[in-house]
């Protein structure tokens, strides 16, 4: 059903509305919002906080745990709420506008009803106010890794062998799924905007299309950061696994040495361990402090829907 009319006389409020198309766009947005807010991914990796008791690895594990178990669900919820807000305002505005029947008297009468509750111009103003009052995602702490001194090779070996490398590998898989989820949602926003194109001369629809573009650009950055987190988690597993292998080999050498040589070997190994681990962990902690940038913080026109980026991890070579 298409309603095409101009209201407001000298006030110049133009309403050119394809109600069916707007309703379809609303339904699509609500479905996408539901996918994000009820994804259920984020709570799977809270146990990463117990990833390791080794100094350096323990702190990085806590950072990854906070981001995956708290920041990711929050970012998905906020992104979904942005889409729901656009859908809600479109729905209410379209319902108010479409009260008219086909006659001039019906148009004016319906607009009078709308006018008493805010009017066509006020609907546009409400749209502007509502779409400027979004909650943004919170930032998270991402301290730089620092491995402390170790006092015993056997104790260090024991702690490294108890490190849960599989948790970091599982976290990397989580981030890959999260990136794919957000990418699938963002990739559908241009089609939703296309549903609204026939009504884009109506101000509240034009505002909604513009807002969806902002959501798209910020959402695509969230995809990129999820992919980076995937690489960071995979890198953490790689670093921990490499340290396990080296400690296992060092213990075999240490056990076969006589007393004086054993103490010298242990001292040498423990002396290079903290700076080596610290350097290896630097690339596996994010440099950004939030997953989802603030809405409107990425300038541009239209929609940003790129290909899924590949995770990149530049790990310091282990020596």
Coordinates of C-alpha atoms in Angstrom, one line a residue:
X1 CA 0.0 0.0 0.0
X2 CA 1.4 3.4 -1.0
X3 CA 0.3 6.7 0.4
X4 CA 1.6 9.7 -1.5
X5 CA 0.6 13.1 -0.2
X6 CA 1.9 16.5 0.9
X7 CA 0.9 17.9 4.3
X8 CA 1.5 21.1 6.0
X9 CA 0.9 23.9 3.5
X10 CA 3.5 26.5 4.2
X11 CA 5.0 24.3 6.8
X12 CA 6.1 22.0 4.0
X13 CA 6.1 18.6 5.7
X14 CA 6.2 16.1 2.9
X15 CA 4.9 12.6 3.4
X16 CA 5.4 10.2 0.6
X17 CA 5.1 6.8 2.2
X18 CA 5.0 3.2 0.9
X19 CA 3.5 1.7 4.1
X20 CA 4.0 -2.0 3.1
X21 CA 7.6 -1.4 2.3
X22 CA 8.2 0.4 5.6
X23 CA 6.5 -2.4 7.5
X24 CA 8.6 -5.0 5.8
X25 CA 11.8 -3.0 6.6
X26 CA 10.6 -2.8 10.3
X27 CA 10.1 -6.6 10.4
X28 CA 13.5 -7.1 8.9
X29 CA 15.2 -4.8 11.4
X30 CA 13.5 -6.4 14.3
X31 CA 14.6 -9.8 13.1
X32 CA 18.2 -8.7 12.8
X33 CA 18.0 -7.1 16.3
X34 CA 16.8 -10.4 17.7
X35 CA 19.8 -12.2 16.1
X36 CA 22.2 -9.9 17.9
X37 CA 20.6 -9.6 21.3
X38 CA 19.9 -13.3 21.7
X39 CA 23.0 -14.7 20.1
X40 CA 24.1 -16.3 23.3
X41 CA 27.8 -16.4 22.4
X42 CA 29.4 -14.3 25.0
X43 CA 29.1 -16.2 28.2
X44 CA 31.0 -19.3 26.9
X45 CA 34.5 -18.1 27.7
X46 CA 34.3 -16.7 31.2
X47 CA 36.5 -19.6 32.3
X48 CA 39.4 -18.0 30.3
X49 CA 40.1 -16.0 33.5
X50 CA 41.6 -19.2 34.9
X51 CA 43.6 -19.7 31.8
X52 CA 47.0 -19.7 33.5
X53 CA 48.8 -19.0 36.8
X54 CA 52.0 -18.0 35.1
X55 CA 52.8 -14.3 35.5
X56 CA 52.0 -12.5 32.3
X57 CA 49.8 -15.3 30.9
X58 CA 47.4 -14.8 33.8
X59 CA 46.9 -11.1 33.2
X60 CA 46.3 -11.6 29.4
X61 CA 43.9 -14.4 30.2
X62 CA 41.9 -12.1 32.4
X63 CA 41.8 -9.4 29.7
X64 CA 40.6 -11.8 27.1
X65 CA 38.0 -13.2 29.5
X66 CA 36.5 -9.7 30.2
X67 CA 36.3 -8.9 26.5
X68 CA 34.7 -12.2 25.4
X69 CA 32.4 -12.7 28.4
X70 CA 31.3 -9.1 29.1
X71 CA 32.2 -6.7 26.3
X72 CA 31.1 -8.8 23.4
X73 CA 27.6 -9.5 24.7
X74 CA 27.2 -5.8 25.5
X75 CA 28.3 -4.8 22.1
X76 CA 25.9 -7.2 20.4
X77 CA 23.1 -6.0 22.7
X78 CA 23.8 -2.3 21.9
X79 CA 24.0 -2.9 18.2
X80 CA 20.8 -4.8 18.3
X81 CA 19.1 -2.0 20.3
X82 CA 20.2 0.6 17.7
X83 CA 18.4 -1.4 15.0
X84 CA 15.3 -1.9 17.2
X85 CA 15.1 1.9 17.9
X86 CA 15.2 2.6 14.2
X87 CA 12.5 0.0 13.6
X88 CA 10.3 1.3 16.5
X89 CA 10.4 4.9 15.3
X90 CA 9.7 3.8 11.7
X91 CA 6.8 1.6 12.9
X92 CA 5.2 4.3 15.0
X93 CA 5.6 7.1 12.5
X94 CA 4.2 4.9 9.6
X95 CA 1.2 3.9 11.7
X96 CA 0.4 7.5 12.6
X97 CA 0.8 8.6 9.0
X98 CA -1.2 5.8 7.4
X99 CA -4.4 6.6 9.4
X100 CA -5.6 8.6 6.5
X101 CA -8.2 7.1 4.1
X102 CA -8.2 8.0 0.4
X103 CA -10.2 11.3 0.6
X104 CA -9.0 14.8 1.2
X105 CA -11.2 15.0 4.3
X106 CA -9.8 11.7 5.5
X107 CA -6.2 12.9 5.0
X108 CA -6.8 16.0 6.9
X109 CA -8.7 14.2 9.7
X110 CA -6.0 11.6 10.1
X111 CA -3.3 14.3 10.1
X112 CA -5.3 16.1 12.7
X113 CA -5.2 13.1 14.9
X114 CA -1.5 12.8 14.4
X115 CA -1.1 16.5 14.9
X116 CA -2.8 16.3 18.3
X117 CA -0.2 13.7 19.4
X118 CA 2.7 15.5 17.8
X119 CA 1.9 16.1 14.2
X120 CA 3.8 15.2 11.0
X121 CA 6.5 17.7 11.7
X122 CA 6.7 16.7 15.3
X123 CA 7.1 13.1 14.2
X124 CA 10.1 14.1 12.2
X125 CA 11.4 16.0 15.2
X126 CA 10.8 13.0 17.5
X127 CA 12.7 10.8 15.0
X128 CA 15.6 13.2 15.2
X129 CA 15.6 13.2 19.0
X130 CA 15.1 9.5 19.4
X131 CA 17.9 8.7 16.9
X132 CA 20.3 11.0 18.8
X133 CA 19.7 9.3 22.2
X134 CA 21.5 6.0 21.8
X135 CA 23.4 4.1 24.4
X136 CA 26.9 3.3 23.4
X137 CA 29.1 0.4 24.4
X138 CA 31.5 0.8 27.3
X139 CA 35.2 0.6 27.0
X140 CA 37.3 -2.1 28.6
X141 CA 40.7 -2.2 30.3
X142 CA 43.6 -3.6 28.2
X143 CA 46.8 -3.3 30.3
X144 CA 50.1 -4.1 28.6
X145 CA 51.4 -7.6 29.4
X146 CA 54.3 -7.9 31.8
X147 CA 55.7 -11.3 32.9
X148 CA 57.3 -11.3 36.4
X149 CA 60.4 -13.0 37.7
X150 CA 60.3 -16.7 38.4
X151 CA 62.1 -18.5 41.3
X152 CA 62.0 -22.1 40.2
X153 CA 62.2 -23.9 36.9
X154 CA 60.2 -27.0 38.2
X155 CA 57.5 -24.7 39.5
X156 CA 57.4 -22.7 36.3
X157 CA 57.2 -25.9 34.3
X158 CA 54.3 -27.2 36.4
X159 CA 52.4 -23.9 36.0
X160 CA 52.9 -23.9 32.2
X161 CA 51.8 -27.5 31.9
X162 CA 48.6 -26.6 33.7
X163 CA 47.9 -23.7 31.4
X164 CA 44.7 -24.2 29.5
X165 CA 45.8 -23.6 25.9
X166 CA 42.5 -25.1 24.7
X167 CA 40.6 -22.3 26.3
X168 CA 42.4 -19.7 24.1
X169 CA 41.8 -21.8 21.0
X170 CA 38.1 -22.0 21.9
X171 CA 38.0 -18.2 22.4
X172 CA 39.4 -17.8 18.9
X173 CA 36.6 -19.9 17.5
X174 CA 34.1 -17.8 19.5
X175 CA 35.4 -14.6 17.9
X176 CA 35.3 -16.1 14.4
X177 CA 31.6 -16.9 15.0
X178 CA 30.9 -13.5 16.5
X179 CA 32.5 -11.7 13.5
X180 CA 30.4 -13.8 11.1
X181 CA 27.2 -13.0 13.0
X182 CA 27.8 -9.3 13.0
X183 CA 28.9 -9.3 9.4
X184 CA 25.7 -11.2 8.4
X185 CA 23.6 -8.5 10.0
X186 CA 25.5 -5.5 8.7
X187 CA 25.5 -7.0 5.2
X188 CA 21.7 -6.9 5.2
X189 CA 21.3 -3.3 6.1
X190 CA 21.7 -1.9 2.5
X191 CA 18.8 -4.2 1.4
X192 CA 16.7 -2.8 4.3
X193 CA 17.5 0.7 3.2
X194 CA 16.5 -0.3 -0.3
X195 CA 13.0 -1.2 1.0
X196 CA 12.7 2.4 2.3
X197 CA 13.9 4.1 -0.9
X198 CA 10.5 4.8 -2.3
X199 CA 9.6 6.7 0.9
X200 CA 12.9 8.5 1.2
X201 CA 11.4 12.0 0.6
X202 CA 9.6 11.6 3.9
X203 CA 11.8 13.1 6.5
X204 CA 11.6 10.4 9.2
X205 CA 12.3 7.7 6.6
X206 CA 15.3 9.7 5.3
X207 CA 16.6 10.0 8.8
X208 CA 16.2 6.3 9.3
X209 CA 18.1 5.5 6.1
X210 CA 20.9 7.8 7.2
X211 CA 21.0 6.2 10.7
X212 CA 21.2 2.8 9.2
X213 CA 24.3 3.9 7.3
X214 CA 25.9 5.0 10.5
X215 CA 25.1 1.7 12.1
X216 CA 26.5 -0.1 9.1
X217 CA 29.8 1.7 9.2
X218 CA 30.2 1.2 13.0
X219 CA 29.1 -2.4 12.7
X220 CA 31.7 -3.1 10.0
X221 CA 34.4 -1.8 12.4
X222 CA 33.0 -4.1 15.1
X223 CA 33.5 -7.0 12.6
X224 CA 37.1 -6.0 12.0
X225 CA 37.8 -5.8 15.8
X226 CA 36.2 -9.2 16.4
X227 CA 38.5 -10.6 13.7
X228 CA 41.4 -9.0 15.4
X229 CA 40.3 -10.6 18.7
X230 CA 40.2 -13.9 17.0
X231 CA 43.8 -13.4 16.0
X232 CA 44.8 -12.3 19.4
X233 CA 43.2 -15.4 21.1
X234 CA 44.8 -17.7 18.6
X235 CA 48.1 -15.9 19.2
X236 CA 47.7 -16.4 22.9
X237 CA 47.3 -20.1 22.4
X238 CA 50.4 -20.2 20.2
X239 CA 52.5 -18.3 22.7
X240 CA 51.4 -20.5 25.6
X241 CA 51.9 -23.7 23.6
X242 CA 55.4 -22.6 22.6
X243 CA 56.4 -21.8 26.2
X244 CA 55.1 -25.2 27.3
X245 CA 57.3 -27.0 24.8
X246 CA 60.4 -24.9 25.7
X247 CA 59.8 -25.5 29.4
X248 CA 59.4 -29.2 28.9
X249 CA 62.7 -29.4 27.0
X250 CA 64.4 -27.3 29.6
X251 CA 63.3 -29.6 32.4
X252 CA 64.7 -32.6 30.5
X253 CA 68.0 -30.8 30.2
X254 CA 67.9 -29.6 33.8
X255 CA 67.2 -33.1 35.2
X256 CA 70.3 -34.5 33.5
X257 CA 72.8 -32.0 34.8
X258 CA 74.9 -32.3 37.9
X259 CA 74.1 -30.0 40.8
X260 CA 76.3 -26.9 40.1
X261 CA 75.5 -26.9 36.4
X262 CA 71.8 -27.5 37.1
X263 CA 71.7 -24.3 39.2
X264 CA 73.5 -22.3 36.5
X265 CA 71.2 -23.6 33.8
X266 CA 68.1 -22.8 35.8
X267 CA 69.3 -19.3 36.6
X268 CA 70.0 -18.7 32.9
X269 CA 66.6 -20.0 31.7
X270 CA 64.7 -18.1 34.3
X271 CA 66.6 -14.9 33.6
X272 CA 65.5 -14.8 29.9
X273 CA 62.0 -16.1 30.5
X274 CA 60.2 -12.8 31.7
X275 CA 61.4 -10.5 28.8
X276 CA 60.8 -13.2 26.2
X277 CA 57.3 -13.9 27.4
X278 CA 56.5 -10.2 27.8
X279 CA 57.6 -9.5 24.2
X280 CA 55.7 -12.5 22.9
X281 CA 52.5 -11.4 24.6
X282 CA 52.5 -7.8 23.3
X283 CA 50.8 -8.6 20.0
X284 CA 48.0 -10.7 21.6
X285 CA 46.4 -7.9 23.6
X286 CA 44.2 -5.5 21.7
X287 CA 45.3 -1.9 21.3
X288 CA 41.7 -0.7 21.1
X289 CA 39.6 -0.4 24.3
X290 CA 36.1 -1.1 23.0
X291 CA 34.6 -3.4 20.4
X292 CA 31.8 -1.3 19.1
X293 CA 32.7 2.4 18.4
X294 CA 30.2 5.1 19.3
X295 CA 27.4 5.5 16.8
X296 CA 28.2 8.4 14.5
X297 CA 31.9 8.3 15.2
X298 CA 32.9 6.9 11.8
X299 CA 32.2 9.6 9.1
X300 CA 31.0 8.8 5.6
X301 CA 28.0 8.4 3.4
X302 CA 26.1 5.3 2.6
X303 CA 26.9 1.8 3.8
X304 CA 30.2 0.1 4.7
X305 CA 29.9 -3.6 3.9
X306 CA 33.3 -5.1 3.2
X307 CA 34.6 -8.6 2.8
X308 CA 35.3 -10.5 6.0
X309 CA 38.9 -9.6 7.0
X310 CA 41.3 -12.3 7.9
X311 CA 42.8 -12.5 11.4
X312 CA 46.4 -11.2 11.5
X313 CA 48.8 -12.0 14.3
X314 CA 52.3 -10.7 14.2
X315 CA 53.9 -12.7 17.0
X316 CA 57.4 -12.0 18.1
X317 CA 59.7 -14.9 17.2
X318 CA 60.5 -17.1 20.1
X319 CA 64.2 -17.3 20.7

